[in-house]
Coordinates of C-alpha atoms in Angstrom, one line a residue:
Chain A
M922 CA 9.3 32.7 46.7
R923 CA 8.0 31.0 49.8
Q924 CA 10.6 32.7 52.0
S925 CA 9.8 36.1 50.4
F926 CA 6.2 35.5 51.1
F927 CA 7.0 34.6 54.7
L928 CA 9.0 37.8 55.2
A929 CA 6.3 39.9 53.5
Y930 CA 3.6 38.2 55.7
K931 CA 5.6 38.8 58.9
Y932 CA 6.1 42.5 58.0
I933 CA 2.4 43.0 57.3
T934 CA 1.2 41.2 60.4
F935 CA 3.7 43.0 62.7
H936 CA 2.4 46.4 61.5
K937 CA -1.2 45.4 62.0
I938 CA -2.8 48.8 62.3
R939 CA -1.0 50.3 59.3
S940 CA -1.9 47.2 57.2
M941 CA -5.5 47.2 58.3
V942 CA -5.9 50.9 57.5
L943 CA -4.5 50.2 54.0
I944 CA -6.6 47.1 53.5
F945 CA -9.8 48.9 54.5
S946 CA -9.0 52.0 52.4
I947 CA -8.2 50.1 49.3
G948 CA -11.0 47.6 49.9
I949 CA -13.6 50.4 50.2
I950 CA -12.3 52.1 47.0
V951 CA -12.6 48.8 45.1
Y952 CA -16.0 48.1 46.6
L953 CA -17.8 51.4 46.3
P954 CA -18.2 51.6 42.5
N955 CA -19.1 47.9 42.2
G956 CA -21.5 47.9 45.2
L957 CA -23.2 51.1 43.9
K958 CA -23.4 49.5 40.4
K959 CA -25.1 46.4 41.9
L960 CA -27.4 48.6 44.0
I961 CA -28.5 50.7 41.0
N962 CA -28.8 47.7 38.7
E963 CA -30.9 45.8 41.3
S964 CA -33.1 48.8 42.0
E965 CA -33.5 49.4 38.3
A966 CA -34.5 45.8 37.7
Q967 CA -37.0 45.8 40.6
M968 CA -38.5 49.2 39.7
V969 CA -38.8 48.4 36.0
E970 CA -40.2 44.9 36.6
R971 CA -43.0 46.3 38.9
A972 CA -43.7 49.2 36.5
K973 CA -43.8 47.0 33.4
S974 CA -46.3 44.6 35.0
T975 CA -48.7 47.5 35.6
P976 CA -50.2 48.7 32.3
L977 CA -51.8 52.1 33.2
I978 CA -52.4 54.1 36.3
I979 CA -55.2 56.7 36.6
G980 CA -55.0 59.4 39.2
A981 CA -55.6 63.0 40.0
K982 CA -53.5 65.5 38.1
G983 CA -50.2 66.4 39.7
S984 CA -46.9 64.7 40.1
S985 CA -46.9 61.5 37.9
T986 CA -43.9 60.2 39.8
D987 CA -45.7 60.5 43.2
L988 CA -48.7 58.8 41.7
V989 CA -46.6 55.8 40.4
I990 CA -44.7 55.6 43.7
N991 CA -48.0 55.5 45.6
T992 CA -49.7 53.0 43.4
L993 CA -46.8 50.6 42.8
Y994 CA -44.8 50.9 46.0
F995 CA -47.4 52.2 48.5
Q996 CA -45.1 55.0 49.6
Q997 CA -48.1 57.2 50.6
E998 CA -46.8 60.4 49.1
K999 CA -49.3 63.3 49.5
T1000 CA -51.3 63.3 46.3
E1001 CA -54.8 64.4 45.4
N1002 CA -57.4 61.7 45.6
I1003 CA -59.9 60.7 42.9
T1004 CA -63.5 59.6 43.6
M1005 CA -65.3 56.3 43.4
K1006 CA -67.3 57.8 40.5
I1007 CA -64.3 57.7 38.3
L1008 CA -63.9 53.9 38.9
E1009 CA -67.5 53.4 37.7
E1010 CA -67.0 55.6 34.7
V1011 CA -63.7 53.9 33.7
N1012 CA -65.3 50.4 34.1
A1013 CA -68.2 51.6 32.1
S1014 CA -66.0 52.7 29.2
G1015 CA -65.6 49.1 28.0
F1016 CA -61.9 49.3 27.3
G1017 CA -60.8 47.2 30.2
Y1018 CA -61.2 47.1 34.0
A1019 CA -59.9 49.2 36.8
I1020 CA -58.6 48.1 40.2
P1021 CA -59.0 50.7 43.0
V1022 CA -56.1 51.5 45.3
L1023 CA -56.5 53.5 48.4
S1024 CA -53.3 53.8 50.5
M1025 CA -53.2 56.5 53.1
F1026 CA -52.8 54.8 56.5
S1027 CA -50.5 52.5 58.1
A1028 CA -50.3 50.0 60.9
R1029 CA -47.1 49.4 62.9
G1030 CA -45.1 51.0 60.1
F1031 CA -46.6 49.0 57.2
P1032 CA -49.0 50.6 54.7
I1033 CA -52.6 49.7 54.7
V1034 CA -53.7 49.2 51.1
G1035 CA -57.4 49.2 50.3
T1036 CA -58.3 47.4 47.1
D1037 CA -60.6 44.7 45.7
P1038 CA -60.1 41.0 45.0
D1039 CA -59.1 41.8 41.3
Y1040 CA -55.8 43.2 42.7
F1041 CA -54.7 39.8 43.9
N1042 CA -55.5 38.1 40.6
F1043 CA -53.8 40.9 38.7
R1044 CA -50.6 40.6 40.7
E1045 CA -50.9 36.8 40.8
L1046 CA -50.7 36.7 44.6
S1047 CA -51.5 33.6 46.5
L1048 CA -52.0 32.8 50.1
V1049 CA -49.6 30.8 52.2
S1050 CA -52.2 30.5 55.0
G1051 CA -55.8 31.6 55.8
R1052 CA -58.3 33.0 53.3
W1053 CA -59.0 36.1 51.4
M1054 CA -60.8 38.9 53.2
S1055 CA -64.5 38.8 52.8
F1056 CA -65.8 41.3 55.3
V1057 CA -65.1 44.8 56.4
G1058 CA -62.4 44.9 59.1
E1059 CA -60.5 41.9 57.8
C1060 CA -57.0 42.1 56.4
V1061 CA -54.5 39.9 54.4
I1062 CA -50.9 40.7 55.2
G1063 CA -47.8 40.4 53.1
S1064 CA -45.1 37.8 54.0
A1065 CA -42.6 40.5 55.2
V1066 CA -45.3 42.0 57.5
A1067 CA -46.0 38.6 58.9
G1068 CA -42.3 37.9 59.4
K1069 CA -41.3 41.2 60.9
L1070 CA -44.3 41.6 63.2
N1071 CA -44.4 37.9 63.9
I1072 CA -48.1 37.7 63.4
G1073 CA -50.4 35.4 61.4
V1074 CA -53.9 34.3 60.8
G1075 CA -56.1 34.9 64.0
D1076 CA -54.0 37.8 65.1
S1077 CA -55.0 41.5 64.8
L1078 CA -53.5 44.8 63.7
V1079 CA -54.5 48.2 64.8
S1080 CA -54.3 51.1 62.3
S1081 CA -52.1 53.9 63.5
P1082 CA -53.9 57.2 64.1
E1083 CA -52.8 60.0 61.8
N1084 CA -52.9 62.7 64.5
F1085 CA -53.6 62.2 68.2
F1086 CA -54.9 65.7 68.6
D1087 CA -57.5 65.5 65.8
L1088 CA -60.5 64.2 67.7
A1089 CA -62.8 64.3 64.8
G1090 CA -60.4 62.6 62.5
V1091 CA -59.1 59.1 62.1
Y1092 CA -59.8 56.5 64.8
P1093 CA -57.7 53.4 65.1
L1094 CA -59.4 50.3 63.8
K1095 CA -58.6 46.8 65.0
M1096 CA -58.3 44.6 61.9
N1097 CA -58.4 40.8 62.0
V1098 CA -55.7 39.0 60.0
V1099 CA -57.4 36.3 58.0
G1100 CA -54.7 35.5 55.5
V1101 CA -51.0 35.7 54.9
L1102 CA -49.6 36.1 51.3
D1103 CA -46.9 34.0 49.7
P1104 CA -43.6 35.9 49.4
A1105 CA -43.7 37.8 46.0
D1106 CA -40.4 39.7 46.3
S1107 CA -42.3 42.9 45.7
P1108 CA -43.8 45.8 47.8
D1109 CA -46.8 43.5 48.2
D1110 CA -44.8 41.6 50.8
H1111 CA -44.7 44.8 52.9
A1112 CA -48.4 45.7 52.7
I1113 CA -51.5 45.1 54.7
F1114 CA -54.4 44.6 52.3
V1115 CA -57.9 45.5 53.3
D1116 CA -61.2 46.0 51.5
I1117 CA -61.6 49.5 50.3
K1118 CA -64.5 50.0 52.7
T1119 CA -62.3 49.1 55.6
N1120 CA -60.1 52.0 54.6
W1121 CA -63.1 54.3 54.5
V1122 CA -64.0 53.2 58.0
I1123 CA -60.5 54.1 59.2
M1124 CA -61.0 57.5 57.5
G1125 CA -64.1 58.0 59.5
L1126 CA -66.5 57.8 56.5
G1127 CA -68.1 54.8 57.8
H1128 CA -68.6 53.6 61.4
G1129 CA -70.5 51.3 63.7
H1130 CA -72.1 52.3 67.0
E1131 CA -74.6 51.2 69.5
D1132 CA -78.2 51.1 68.4
L1133 CA -79.9 54.4 69.1
T1134 CA -83.4 53.4 68.2
N1135 CA -84.2 52.2 71.7
N1136 CA -81.7 54.4 73.6
Y1137 CA -83.4 57.3 75.4
D1138 CA -80.5 58.4 77.5
P1139 CA -80.4 62.2 77.0
T1140 CA -76.7 62.3 77.5
V1141 CA -76.3 60.1 74.5
V1142 CA -79.2 61.1 72.2
L1143 CA -79.3 64.9 71.9
Q1144 CA -82.1 65.2 69.4
R1145 CA -84.6 62.8 67.9
D1146 CA -87.3 63.3 65.2
S1147 CA -89.0 61.1 62.6
N1148 CA -85.9 61.0 60.3
V1149 CA -82.8 62.0 62.2
V1150 CA -81.3 61.0 65.5
K1151 CA -78.5 63.2 66.8
A1152 CA -76.0 61.7 69.2
G1153 CA -73.4 63.3 71.5
A1154 CA -69.8 62.4 72.2
K1155 CA -70.9 59.9 74.7
L1156 CA -72.0 57.6 71.9
Y1157 CA -70.0 54.4 71.9
I1158 CA -68.2 54.0 68.5
Y1159 CA -66.9 50.5 67.8
N1160 CA -63.2 50.2 67.1
T1161 CA -63.3 46.7 65.9
I1162 CA -65.7 44.9 63.5
N1163 CA -67.0 41.5 64.4
L1164 CA -70.0 39.3 63.8
E1165 CA -71.9 40.9 66.6
N1166 CA -71.5 44.6 65.6
M1167 CA -71.0 44.2 61.8
D1168 CA -74.6 45.1 61.0
S1169 CA -74.3 48.4 62.8
F1170 CA -71.5 49.6 60.4
H1171 CA -72.8 52.0 57.8
F1172 CA -71.5 54.8 55.6
H1173 CA -72.8 58.3 55.5
G1174 CA -73.1 60.5 52.4
D1175 CA -72.8 59.7 48.7
M1176 CA -70.4 56.8 48.1
D1177 CA -69.6 58.1 44.6
S1178 CA -67.7 60.9 46.2
Y1179 CA -65.7 58.6 48.4
P1180 CA -61.9 58.8 47.8
L1181 CA -59.5 56.6 46.1
S1182 CA -55.7 57.2 45.7
S1183 CA -55.6 55.8 42.1
L1184 CA -56.8 53.2 39.8
I1185 CA -54.7 50.5 38.1
F1186 CA -56.3 50.2 34.6
V1187 CA -55.9 46.9 32.8
P1188 CA -56.9 47.4 29.1
K1189 CA -58.4 44.6 27.0
D1190 CA -55.6 45.1 24.4
H1191 CA -53.1 47.5 23.1
K1192 CA -55.7 49.2 20.9
S1193 CA -58.1 49.7 23.8
A1194 CA -55.3 51.2 25.8
T1195 CA -54.4 53.7 23.0
I1196 CA -58.0 54.8 22.5
F1197 CA -58.6 55.0 26.2
R1198 CA -55.6 57.2 26.7
G1199 CA -56.8 59.4 23.9
R1200 CA -59.9 60.2 25.9
F1201 CA -57.8 61.5 28.7
E1202 CA -55.8 63.6 26.2
S1203 CA -59.0 65.0 24.7
G1204 CA -60.2 66.1 28.1
E1205 CA -63.1 63.7 28.4
F1206 CA -61.6 62.7 31.7
T1207 CA -60.1 65.4 33.9
Q1208 CA -57.7 63.0 35.6
Q1209 CA -54.3 61.9 34.3
I1210 CA -53.5 58.5 32.9
I1211 CA -49.9 57.4 32.9
V1212 CA -47.8 54.5 31.7
P1213 CA -45.8 53.6 34.8
A1214 CA -42.9 52.1 32.8
D1215 CA -42.4 55.6 31.2
V1216 CA -42.4 57.4 34.5
V1217 CA -40.0 54.8 36.1
N1218 CA -37.7 55.0 33.1
N1219 CA -37.5 58.8 33.4
L1220 CA -36.7 58.4 37.1
L1221 CA -34.0 55.9 36.2
Q1222 CA -32.5 58.2 33.7
S1223 CA -31.9 60.6 36.6
I1224 CA -30.4 57.7 38.7
F1225 CA -28.2 56.8 35.7
R1226 CA -26.9 60.3 35.5
I1227 CA -26.1 60.2 39.2
K1228 CA -24.3 56.8 38.6
Q1229 CA -22.2 58.4 36.0
I1230 CA -21.2 61.2 38.3
F1231 CA -20.4 58.6 41.0
N1232 CA -18.3 56.6 38.6
T1233 CA -16.2 59.6 37.6
V1234 CA -15.7 60.4 41.3
F1235 CA -14.7 56.8 42.0
I1236 CA -12.2 56.8 39.1
L1237 CA -10.6 60.0 40.5
V1238 CA -10.6 58.6 44.1
G1239 CA -9.1 55.4 42.8
F1240 CA -6.4 57.2 40.9
A1241 CA -5.7 59.3 44.1
T1242 CA -5.5 56.0 46.1
I1243 CA -3.0 54.5 43.6
L1244 CA -0.9 57.6 43.9
I1245 CA -1.1 57.5 47.7
L1246 CA -0.2 53.8 47.6
A1247 CA 2.8 54.5 45.5
L1248 CA 3.8 57.3 47.9
I1249 CA 3.4 54.9 50.8
V1250 CA 5.6 52.3 49.1
T1251 CA 8.2 54.9 48.3
L1252 CA 8.3 56.3 51.8
S1253 CA 8.2 52.8 53.2
I1254 CA 11.3 51.8 51.1
R1255 CA 13.1 55.0 52.3
L1256 CA 12.2 54.3 55.9
R1257 CA 13.4 50.7 55.5
K1258 CA 16.7 51.7 54.0
D1259 CA 18.6 50.2 56.9
E1260 CA 16.7 47.0 56.7
I1261 CA 17.3 46.7 52.9
Y1262 CA 21.0 47.5 53.5
T1263 CA 21.2 44.7 56.1
M1264 CA 19.7 42.3 53.6
F1265 CA 22.2 43.3 51.0
T1266 CA 25.1 42.9 53.4
I1267 CA 24.1 39.4 54.3
G1268 CA 23.5 38.3 50.8
S1269 CA 20.2 39.5 49.4
S1270 CA 19.8 40.8 45.8
R1271 CA 17.8 43.8 44.7
L1272 CA 15.5 41.5 43.0
K1273 CA 14.8 39.6 46.2
V1274 CA 14.0 42.9 48.0
A1275 CA 11.7 43.8 45.2
E1276 CA 10.1 40.4 45.4
I1277 CA 9.5 40.8 49.2
I1278 CA 7.9 44.3 48.7
G1279 CA 5.9 42.9 45.8
F1280 CA 4.5 40.1 48.0
E1281 CA 3.7 42.7 50.6
L1282 CA 1.7 44.7 48.0
F1283 CA 0.1 41.4 46.8
I1284 CA -1.1 40.5 50.3
L1285 CA -2.4 44.0 51.0
I1286 CA -4.2 44.3 47.7
G1287 CA -5.4 40.6 47.9
C1288 CA -6.8 41.2 51.4
S1289 CA -8.4 44.5 50.1
V1290 CA -10.1 42.7 47.2
I1291 CA -11.3 39.9 49.6
F1292 CA -12.7 42.6 51.9
A1293 CA -14.3 44.4 49.0
G1294 CA -15.7 41.0 47.9
V1295 CA -17.2 40.4 51.3
L1296 CA -18.8 43.8 51.2
Y1297 CA -20.1 43.1 47.7
L1298 CA -21.6 39.8 48.9
L1299 CA -23.2 41.5 51.9
T1300 CA -24.6 44.1 49.5
G1301 CA -26.2 41.3 47.5
F1302 CA -27.6 39.8 50.6
F1303 CA -29.2 43.1 51.9
V1304 CA -29.7 44.9 48.6
E1305 CA -33.5 44.1 48.4
D1306 CA -34.2 45.3 51.9
F1307 CA -32.0 48.4 51.3
I1308 CA -33.8 49.2 48.1
R1309 CA -37.2 48.7 49.8
N1310 CA -36.3 50.8 52.8
F1311 CA -34.3 53.6 51.2
I1312 CA -35.0 53.8 47.4
I1313 CA -38.6 52.7 46.7
Chain B
M1246 CA 44.2 35.3 53.5
I1247 CA 42.7 38.6 52.5
S1248 CA 44.7 40.8 50.3
L1249 CA 43.9 44.3 49.0
K1250 CA 46.2 45.9 46.4
N1251 CA 46.5 49.4 44.9
I1252 CA 43.0 50.2 46.0
S1253 CA 41.2 53.3 44.7
F1254 CA 37.6 53.8 45.6
Q1255 CA 35.2 56.7 45.4
Y1256 CA 31.5 56.9 46.2
P1257 CA 29.4 58.3 43.3
N1258 CA 28.7 62.0 43.7
S1259 CA 31.0 62.3 46.8
D1260 CA 34.4 63.9 47.6
F1261 CA 35.4 60.9 49.7
H1262 CA 38.3 59.0 48.2
L1263 CA 39.9 55.9 49.6
E1264 CA 43.3 55.0 48.2
F1265 CA 46.1 52.8 49.6
G1266 CA 48.8 50.5 48.3
E1267 CA 48.6 47.2 50.0
L1268 CA 46.8 45.7 53.0
A1269 CA 46.7 42.0 53.9
F1270 CA 45.0 40.0 56.7
Q1271 CA 46.3 36.5 57.6
S1272 CA 43.8 33.7 58.2
G1273 CA 43.1 33.1 61.8
S1274 CA 44.2 36.6 62.8
K1275 CA 42.4 39.1 65.0
T1276 CA 42.8 42.6 63.5
A1277 CA 41.5 45.9 64.9
V1278 CA 41.1 48.7 62.5
I1279 CA 41.2 52.1 64.1
G1280 CA 41.4 55.7 62.9
P1281 CA 39.4 58.9 62.9
S1282 CA 35.8 58.9 61.6
G1283 CA 35.4 59.5 57.9
F1284 CA 38.7 57.8 56.9
G1285 CA 36.9 54.8 55.3
K1286 CA 37.1 52.1 57.9
T1287 CA 33.6 50.8 57.2
T1288 CA 34.2 51.2 53.5
L1289 CA 37.2 48.8 53.9
L1290 CA 34.8 46.2 55.4
N1291 CA 32.4 46.7 52.5
L1292 CA 35.2 46.3 50.0
I1293 CA 36.4 43.0 51.6
S1294 CA 32.8 41.7 51.6
G1295 CA 32.2 42.6 48.0
I1296 CA 29.3 45.0 48.7
Y1297 CA 31.4 47.7 47.0
T1298 CA 34.0 47.1 44.3
P1299 CA 37.0 49.4 43.9
Q1300 CA 37.4 51.5 40.8
K1301 CA 41.1 50.4 40.7
G1302 CA 43.1 47.6 42.4
S1303 CA 42.1 44.2 43.5
V1304 CA 40.5 42.5 46.5
A1305 CA 41.3 38.8 46.9
V1306 CA 40.1 36.4 49.6
N1307 CA 41.8 32.9 49.7
G1308 CA 43.1 33.5 46.2
K1309 CA 39.7 34.5 44.7
T1310 CA 39.5 38.0 43.3
I1311 CA 36.2 39.3 44.5
N1312 CA 36.0 42.4 42.3
R1313 CA 36.1 40.2 39.2
M1314 CA 33.1 38.2 40.3
T1315 CA 29.5 38.9 39.1
D1316 CA 27.0 40.4 41.5
S1317 CA 25.4 37.1 42.1
E1318 CA 28.8 35.4 42.8
R1319 CA 29.7 38.1 45.2
R1320 CA 26.4 37.7 47.1
T1321 CA 26.9 34.0 47.3
F1322 CA 30.5 34.5 48.4
R1323 CA 29.4 37.0 51.1
L1324 CA 26.7 34.6 52.2
T1325 CA 29.0 31.6 52.6
N1326 CA 32.2 33.2 53.8
I1327 CA 31.5 36.3 55.7
G1328 CA 29.7 37.1 58.9
F1329 CA 28.7 40.7 59.4
I1330 CA 28.2 42.4 62.8
F1331 CA 27.1 46.0 63.2
Q1332 CA 27.2 48.5 65.9
D1333 CA 23.4 49.0 65.8
F1334 CA 22.8 45.3 65.4
K1335 CA 20.6 45.7 62.3
L1336 CA 17.9 43.3 63.5
L1337 CA 14.6 43.4 61.7
D1338 CA 12.0 44.5 64.3
Y1339 CA 9.1 42.6 62.7
L1340 CA 10.9 39.2 62.9
K1341 CA 11.3 37.1 66.1
V1342 CA 14.8 36.4 67.2
I1343 CA 14.9 33.0 65.6
D1344 CA 13.7 34.4 62.3
N1345 CA 16.3 37.2 62.5
I1346 CA 19.0 34.5 63.0
L1347 CA 17.8 32.5 60.0
L1348 CA 17.3 35.6 57.8
S1349 CA 20.3 35.0 55.5
F1350 CA 18.7 31.6 54.6
R1351 CA 15.5 33.2 53.7
I1352 CA 16.9 35.8 51.3
N1353 CA 19.2 33.8 49.1
K1354 CA 18.4 30.8 47.1
A1355 CA 22.0 29.6 47.5
Q1356 CA 21.3 28.5 51.0
I1357 CA 18.5 26.1 52.0
L1358 CA 16.7 26.4 55.2
N1359 CA 16.3 23.0 56.7
K1360 CA 16.1 21.2 60.0
T1361 CA 19.9 21.0 60.4
I1362 CA 20.2 24.8 60.1
R1363 CA 17.4 25.4 62.6
M1364 CA 19.1 23.0 65.0
R1365 CA 22.4 24.8 64.5
A1366 CA 20.7 28.2 65.1
K1367 CA 19.4 26.9 68.4
E1368 CA 22.9 25.5 69.3
I1369 CA 24.6 28.8 68.7
A1370 CA 21.8 30.7 70.5
S1371 CA 22.4 28.3 73.4
L1372 CA 26.2 29.0 73.3
L1373 CA 25.4 32.8 73.4
D1374 CA 22.9 32.3 76.2
I1375 CA 19.9 33.6 74.3
E1376 CA 18.1 30.3 73.7
D1377 CA 15.2 31.5 75.9
K1378 CA 14.8 34.6 73.7
L1379 CA 14.2 32.9 70.4
N1380 CA 10.5 33.6 70.3
K1381 CA 10.7 37.2 71.4
Y1382 CA 10.9 40.3 69.2
P1383 CA 14.1 42.3 69.3
N1384 CA 12.4 45.3 71.0
K1385 CA 11.9 43.0 74.0
L1386 CA 15.7 42.4 74.4
S1387 CA 18.5 44.3 76.1
Q1388 CA 21.3 45.9 74.0
G1389 CA 23.7 43.1 74.9
E1390 CA 21.1 40.4 74.0
R1391 CA 20.4 42.1 70.7
Q1392 CA 24.1 42.1 69.8
R1393 CA 24.3 38.4 70.7
V1394 CA 21.4 37.8 68.3
A1395 CA 23.3 39.7 65.6
I1396 CA 26.4 37.6 66.3
C1397 CA 24.3 34.4 66.2
R1398 CA 23.0 35.5 62.8
A1399 CA 26.6 36.2 61.6
L1400 CA 28.0 32.9 62.8
L1401 CA 25.2 30.7 61.5
N1402 CA 26.9 30.3 58.1
D1403 CA 30.1 29.2 59.9
P1404 CA 32.0 32.1 58.2
S1405 CA 35.7 32.1 57.6
I1406 CA 35.8 35.9 58.0
I1407 CA 34.0 38.0 60.5
L1408 CA 33.7 41.6 59.8
A1409 CA 32.6 43.6 62.8
D1410 CA 31.8 47.3 62.6
E1411 CA 32.1 48.7 66.1
P1412 CA 30.4 45.7 67.6
T1413 CA 30.7 47.1 71.2
G1414 CA 29.8 50.7 70.4
N1415 CA 26.4 50.5 72.0
L1416 CA 27.3 48.2 74.9
D1417 CA 28.1 48.7 78.6
P1418 CA 31.6 47.5 79.8
E1419 CA 30.3 44.1 81.0
N1420 CA 28.6 43.3 77.7
K1421 CA 31.6 44.6 75.8
Q1422 CA 33.9 42.0 77.4
K1423 CA 31.3 39.3 76.9
I1424 CA 30.8 40.0 73.2
M1425 CA 34.5 40.3 72.4
R1426 CA 35.1 37.0 74.3
I1427 CA 32.5 35.3 72.2
L1428 CA 34.1 36.6 69.0
F1429 CA 37.6 35.7 70.0
D1430 CA 36.6 32.2 71.1
Y1431 CA 34.9 31.6 67.8
V1432 CA 38.0 32.8 65.8
K1433 CA 40.2 30.6 67.9
D1434 CA 38.0 27.5 67.5
R1435 CA 37.4 27.9 63.8
D1436 CA 40.7 29.4 62.7
S1437 CA 38.6 32.3 61.2
S1438 CA 39.7 35.9 60.6
L1439 CA 38.3 38.7 62.6
I1440 CA 38.5 42.3 61.3
T1441 CA 37.0 44.7 63.8
V1442 CA 36.5 48.4 63.3
T1443 CA 36.6 50.0 66.7
H1444 CA 37.1 53.3 68.5
D1445 CA 37.5 51.6 71.8
H1446 CA 41.2 51.6 72.7
E1447 CA 40.6 49.4 75.8
L1448 CA 39.9 46.4 73.5
L1449 CA 43.1 46.8 71.4
K1450 CA 45.3 44.8 73.7
D1451 CA 43.4 41.6 72.9
F1452 CA 44.0 41.8 69.1
D1453 CA 46.9 40.3 67.2
R1454 CA 47.3 43.3 65.0
I1455 CA 46.1 46.9 64.8
V1456 CA 45.7 48.7 61.5
N1457 CA 45.7 52.5 62.0
F1458 CA 43.9 54.1 59.0
K1459 CA 45.6 57.4 59.6
E1460 CA 49.0 55.7 59.2
L1461 CA 47.8 53.7 56.2
Y1462 CA 47.1 56.9 54.4
T1463 CA 50.4 58.4 55.4
N1464 CA 52.3 55.3 54.3
S1465 CA 50.6 55.1 50.9

């Protein structure tokens, strides 16, 4: 046996390229269905876990999937906004409390999520360093943001402008990092949390500028009467909020009409949830209320169907691979006719030749399985990042 | 002594038919087998070694009838008594020279590969002037060197019979002489039998006996 293994090993190592191609091909065929299964199972688990921990979401009518993806994973799909007034109405209903979510902008590739302190209690998030945000212009960052951008408490982040050519639109705002969250293995790790008002400042609904009451420069103040002061483009708008200029920040217009992406609604109990949902069904509210777990389950049904198609494809590919492997072995035996004859003439049996070829297959398949195993382990190592970057 | 009597052999699904009355080879003799291609000279070597068994007749070596042995017995007999040398050397390209020489010890349980055998392989390689080639692959050797490796492999078992199928067919005149000298010296030293199939008439003068297959057919 040892000698047969030696001869098989020598044959495989001598024909390196041929062996490597076979090992990689078989390895990938073995790996793909298992790796995909792990990927789907892991993404299923992550998505379901997040969805199950969020009782209800309220948002504008439209795609419920986009609404869930926005609210749970901060993917910033284009959906209609709701207004602050809805938040007040929902809270006034007495069936539970609502947490506002406004996620439209980003900073260095990470979403800026405007919310209120209830969100952190609801998600049971804690700080690894610093403090919670208390003022407009402050932010608390997820652990992945801190790790990937190599920033922490005392550093700052500048919001990314939506469009460089829209001069009347969004201005970058420099936000001070006041806290870093503990890792939560959720999309919260990849978010920059700010007060909802900070988000409105980024939107341009609120701003701070130099005091105009005592400024009589005609290039700055265009018109002045007892109620209104009109300023020109020369007016200096602050792009950072600090103790010196904080008082100058103010919001224009009716705050009830200010936008929110959605609301996470936490009902008092199951009964409250049912009655409250009924009010949306009856048309008392014009928005939609959805159970995230239902939406995610529907989404997963689609993924599950894709998995079944993949599985069928892999079975067929695997069958084709076995056939090709059998063909390779047959052709190899034919090509090695001389070698086998030599072995017979000097005293080998057919069984011995079969044993040597068997060991060759054993080594090839063994190495392929090891290769597939390594890929599988790597999948396990990177699966969360992969899911976060490409799936949710 | 090798004795073949009333032999009748036919390959399955083939028109080829080898048939003759009696043929014997004395121990310690050097015999050249000549004759036109397709007359069964290589088949004769395969019958003597027990690779093939005749449909009729008997093949006996030193009193043992080979064609009555089991497959396993014939393999062991071949391994312990016969050294095979081929025109195209039949070395395995994926094994180094030393592993090619030791091959028969790796493919049959009847022989155990140990330190003594390895030492002997090196001794024979040294005698054949290829001791510096032991860690090379066959494709790095000249034709003459490859044939010396094949001879080394054949002689490692210390065989009492050497069957050589056109051993000089692929060699230049200088190497031809060298290879035949090695074989003749071995036969002389060990009192072994050498049966060589050849088309090379220049070599015939050095053999004790010449068997012409054409005449063998005519006589039988």
